[in-house]
CSV table of C-alpha atoms in Angstrom, one decimal:
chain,number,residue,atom,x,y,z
A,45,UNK,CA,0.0,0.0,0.0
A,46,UNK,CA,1.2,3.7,-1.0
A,47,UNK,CA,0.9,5.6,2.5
A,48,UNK,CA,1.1,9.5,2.3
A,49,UNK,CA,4.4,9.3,4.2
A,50,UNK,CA,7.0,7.4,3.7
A,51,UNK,CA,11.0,7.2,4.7
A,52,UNK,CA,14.0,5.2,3.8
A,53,UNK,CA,17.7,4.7,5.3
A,54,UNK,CA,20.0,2.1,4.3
A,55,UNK,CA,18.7,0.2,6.9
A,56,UNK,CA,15.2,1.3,7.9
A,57,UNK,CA,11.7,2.2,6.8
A,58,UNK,CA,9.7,4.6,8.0
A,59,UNK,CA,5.8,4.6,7.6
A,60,UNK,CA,2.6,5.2,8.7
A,61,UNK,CA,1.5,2.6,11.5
A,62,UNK,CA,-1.1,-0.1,10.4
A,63,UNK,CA,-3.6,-2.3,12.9
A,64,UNK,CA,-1.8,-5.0,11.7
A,65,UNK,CA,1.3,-3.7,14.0
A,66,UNK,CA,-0.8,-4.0,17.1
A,67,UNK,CA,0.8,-7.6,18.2
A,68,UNK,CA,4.4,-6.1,17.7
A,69,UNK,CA,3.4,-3.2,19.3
A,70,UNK,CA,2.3,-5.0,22.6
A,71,UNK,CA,5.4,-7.2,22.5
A,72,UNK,CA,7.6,-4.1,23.1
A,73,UNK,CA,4.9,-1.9,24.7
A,74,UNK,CA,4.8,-4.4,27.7
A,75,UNK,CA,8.1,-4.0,28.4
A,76,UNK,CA,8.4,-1.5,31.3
A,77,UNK,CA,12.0,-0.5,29.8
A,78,UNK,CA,10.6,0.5,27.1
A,79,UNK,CA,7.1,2.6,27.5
A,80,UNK,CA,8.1,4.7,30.8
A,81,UNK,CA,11.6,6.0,29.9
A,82,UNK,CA,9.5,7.2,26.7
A,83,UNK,CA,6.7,8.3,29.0
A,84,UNK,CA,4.1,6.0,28.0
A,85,UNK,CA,2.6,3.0,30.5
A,86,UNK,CA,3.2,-0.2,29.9
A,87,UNK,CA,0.3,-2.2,27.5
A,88,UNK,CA,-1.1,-4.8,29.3
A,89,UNK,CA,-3.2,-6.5,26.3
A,90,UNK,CA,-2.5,-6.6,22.1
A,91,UNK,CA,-6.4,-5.0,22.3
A,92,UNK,CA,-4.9,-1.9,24.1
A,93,UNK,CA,-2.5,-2.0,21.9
A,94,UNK,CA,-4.9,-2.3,18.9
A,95,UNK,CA,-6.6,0.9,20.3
A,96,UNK,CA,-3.5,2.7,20.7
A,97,UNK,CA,-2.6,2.4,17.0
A,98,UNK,CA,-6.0,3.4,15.9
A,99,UNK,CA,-6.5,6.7,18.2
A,100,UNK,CA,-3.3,7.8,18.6
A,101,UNK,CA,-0.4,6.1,16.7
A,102,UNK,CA,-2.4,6.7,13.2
A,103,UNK,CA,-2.2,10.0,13.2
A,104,UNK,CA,-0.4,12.7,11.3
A,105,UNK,CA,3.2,12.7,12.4
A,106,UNK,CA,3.4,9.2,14.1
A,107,UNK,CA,5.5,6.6,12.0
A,108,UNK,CA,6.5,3.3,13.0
A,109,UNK,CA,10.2,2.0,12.3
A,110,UNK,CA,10.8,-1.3,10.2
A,111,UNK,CA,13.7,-2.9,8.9
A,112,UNK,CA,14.0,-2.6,5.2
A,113,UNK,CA,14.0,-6.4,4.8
A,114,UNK,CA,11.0,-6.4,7.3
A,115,UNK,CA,8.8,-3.9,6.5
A,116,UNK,CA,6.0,-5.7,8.4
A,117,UNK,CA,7.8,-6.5,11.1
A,118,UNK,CA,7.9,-3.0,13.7
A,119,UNK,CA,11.1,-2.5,15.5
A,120,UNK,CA,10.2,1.1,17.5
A,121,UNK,CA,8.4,4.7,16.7
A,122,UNK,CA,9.2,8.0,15.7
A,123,UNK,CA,7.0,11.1,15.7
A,124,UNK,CA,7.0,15.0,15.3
A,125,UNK,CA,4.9,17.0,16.5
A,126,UNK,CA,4.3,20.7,17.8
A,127,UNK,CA,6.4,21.8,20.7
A,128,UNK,CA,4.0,22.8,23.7
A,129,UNK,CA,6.0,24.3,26.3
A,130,UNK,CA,7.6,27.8,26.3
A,131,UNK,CA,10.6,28.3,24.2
A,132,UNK,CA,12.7,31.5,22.5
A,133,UNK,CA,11.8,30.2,18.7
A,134,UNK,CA,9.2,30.7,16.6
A,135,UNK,CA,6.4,28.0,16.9
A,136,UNK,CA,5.3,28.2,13.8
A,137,UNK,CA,9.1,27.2,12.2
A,138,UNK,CA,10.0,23.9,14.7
A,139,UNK,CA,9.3,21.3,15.8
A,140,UNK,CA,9.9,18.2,18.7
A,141,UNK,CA,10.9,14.7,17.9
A,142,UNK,CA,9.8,11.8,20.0
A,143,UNK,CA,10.6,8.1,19.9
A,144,UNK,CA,11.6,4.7,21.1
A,145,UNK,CA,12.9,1.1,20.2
A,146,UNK,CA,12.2,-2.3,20.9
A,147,UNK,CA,14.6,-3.8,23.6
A,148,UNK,CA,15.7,-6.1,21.4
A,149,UNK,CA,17.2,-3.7,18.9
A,150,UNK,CA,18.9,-1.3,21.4
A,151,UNK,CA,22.5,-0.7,20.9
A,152,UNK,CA,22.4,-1.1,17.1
A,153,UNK,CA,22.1,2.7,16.0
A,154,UNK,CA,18.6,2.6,14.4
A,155,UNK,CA,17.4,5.5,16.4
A,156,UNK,CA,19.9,7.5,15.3
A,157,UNK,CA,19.9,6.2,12.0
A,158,UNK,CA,15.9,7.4,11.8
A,159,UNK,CA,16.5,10.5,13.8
A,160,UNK,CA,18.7,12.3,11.1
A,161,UNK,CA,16.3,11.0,8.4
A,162,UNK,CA,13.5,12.5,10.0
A,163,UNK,CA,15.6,15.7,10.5
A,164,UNK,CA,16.3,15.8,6.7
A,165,UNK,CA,13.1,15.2,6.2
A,166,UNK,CA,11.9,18.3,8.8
A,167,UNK,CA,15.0,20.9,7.6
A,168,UNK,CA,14.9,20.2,3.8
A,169,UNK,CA,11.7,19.4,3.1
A,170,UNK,CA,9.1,21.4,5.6
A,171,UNK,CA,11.9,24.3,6.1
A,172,UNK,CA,12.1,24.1,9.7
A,173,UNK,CA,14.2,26.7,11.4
A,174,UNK,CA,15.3,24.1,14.7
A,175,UNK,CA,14.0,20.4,16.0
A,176,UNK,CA,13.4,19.7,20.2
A,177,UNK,CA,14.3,17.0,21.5
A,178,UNK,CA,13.1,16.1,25.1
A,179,UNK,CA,14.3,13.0,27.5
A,180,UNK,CA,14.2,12.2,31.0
A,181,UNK,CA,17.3,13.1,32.8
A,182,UNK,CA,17.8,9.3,33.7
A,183,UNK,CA,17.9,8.0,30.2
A,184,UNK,CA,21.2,7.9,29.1
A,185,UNK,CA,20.2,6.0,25.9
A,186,UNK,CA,18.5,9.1,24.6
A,187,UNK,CA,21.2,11.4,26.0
A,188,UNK,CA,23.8,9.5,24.2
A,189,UNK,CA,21.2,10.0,20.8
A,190,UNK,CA,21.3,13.7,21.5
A,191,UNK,CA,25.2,13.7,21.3
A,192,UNK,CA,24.9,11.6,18.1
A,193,UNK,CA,22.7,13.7,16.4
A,194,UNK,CA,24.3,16.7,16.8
A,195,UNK,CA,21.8,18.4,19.5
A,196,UNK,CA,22.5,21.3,21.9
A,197,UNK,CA,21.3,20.9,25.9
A,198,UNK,CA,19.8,24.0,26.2
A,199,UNK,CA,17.8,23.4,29.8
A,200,UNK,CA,16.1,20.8,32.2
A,201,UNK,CA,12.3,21.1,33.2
A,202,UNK,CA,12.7,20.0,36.7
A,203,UNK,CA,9.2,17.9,38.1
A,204,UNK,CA,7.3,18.2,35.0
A,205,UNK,CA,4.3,15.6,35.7
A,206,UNK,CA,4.6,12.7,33.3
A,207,UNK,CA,0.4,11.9,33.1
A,208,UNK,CA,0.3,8.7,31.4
A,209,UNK,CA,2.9,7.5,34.2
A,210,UNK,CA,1.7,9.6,36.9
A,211,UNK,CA,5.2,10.3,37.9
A,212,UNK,CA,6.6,13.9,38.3
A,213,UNK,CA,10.5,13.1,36.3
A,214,UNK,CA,13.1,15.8,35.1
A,215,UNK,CA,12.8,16.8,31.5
A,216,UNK,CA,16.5,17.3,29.1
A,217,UNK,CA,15.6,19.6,26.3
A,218,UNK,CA,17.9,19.8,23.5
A,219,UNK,CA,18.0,21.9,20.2
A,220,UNK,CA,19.5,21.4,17.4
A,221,UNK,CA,19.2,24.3,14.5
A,222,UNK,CA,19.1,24.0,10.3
A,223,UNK,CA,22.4,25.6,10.2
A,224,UNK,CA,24.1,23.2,13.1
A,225,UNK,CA,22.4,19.9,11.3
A,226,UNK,CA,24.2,21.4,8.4
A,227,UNK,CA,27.5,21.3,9.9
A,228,UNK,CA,26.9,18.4,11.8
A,229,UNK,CA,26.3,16.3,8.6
A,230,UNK,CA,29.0,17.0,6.9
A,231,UNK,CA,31.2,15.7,9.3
């Protein structure tokens, strides 16, 4: 099926999320390593899951990551969406990048690998001025994907309340700008 959205790395493939991922989905969504570091809870059924991807996963901005052998097979999510709190930019000219990975896949540099494909995608294509990037203080997989990516650390929201976890945590929020992705690439 042609989807409306669709991106390719050497090794990955984006796309639109399908009801079909929902079993996938639950696998790594009931891992509690994975859902609250990312700030989600943890699924406990494949029907929650189901209804996850239908009210909130297949809408615009949410893509799943595949392998490009395995385009069926989901390995994690991306998304972009508006940023919400306050910051110096322009609203209308960035945006905030979100994501996670199955367990199984960590330590193989697939987030990464989507990351700058979804900032090509966000700098060349849409024209964005600057992309946010938010993590929990704690998870030092996602700081170590802020290094990687070429993001600045501009400041910590200290006790923002995580809802969907009930949990008050310290947010990271990094920047990185069209002109530092520029020179970040080319090294």
């Amino acid at each position: 099926m042609v989807t409306k959205y669709m991106f390719f790395t050497d090794r990955l493939f984006i796309r639109e999320w399908k009801e079909s991922d929902s079993r996938l989905l639950y696998e790594y969504g009931s891992d509690c390593k994975v859902g609250p570091p990312a700030g989600w809870f943890v699924h406990s059924s494949q029907k929650q899951s189901l209804n996850i991807i239908k009210y909130v996963l297949k809408t615009e901005g949410q893509f799943a990551i595949t392998k490009v052998n395995s385009p069926n097979e989901i390995i994690g999510s991306i998304s972009i969406f508006p940023v919400t709190y306050d910051i110096e930019d322009n609203k209308e000219e960035v945006m905030e990048i979100g994501y996670w990975l199955g367990r199984p896949f960590w330590g193989n540099g697939y987030i990464p690998e989507a990351v700058n494909e979804i900032l090509r995608y966000l700098f060349e294509d849409l024209d964005k001025k600057a992309v946010y990037l938010r993590h929990y203080s704690e998870n030092l997989k996602s700081k170590r994907v802020r290094e990687k990516c070429g993001f600045t650390y501009l400041f910590t929201m200290e006790n923002d309340y995580q809802p969907l976890i009930k949990e008050y945590k310290d947010h990271v929020v990094n920047r990185i700008t069209k002109d530092e992705w520029i020179k970040h690439k080319k090294r």
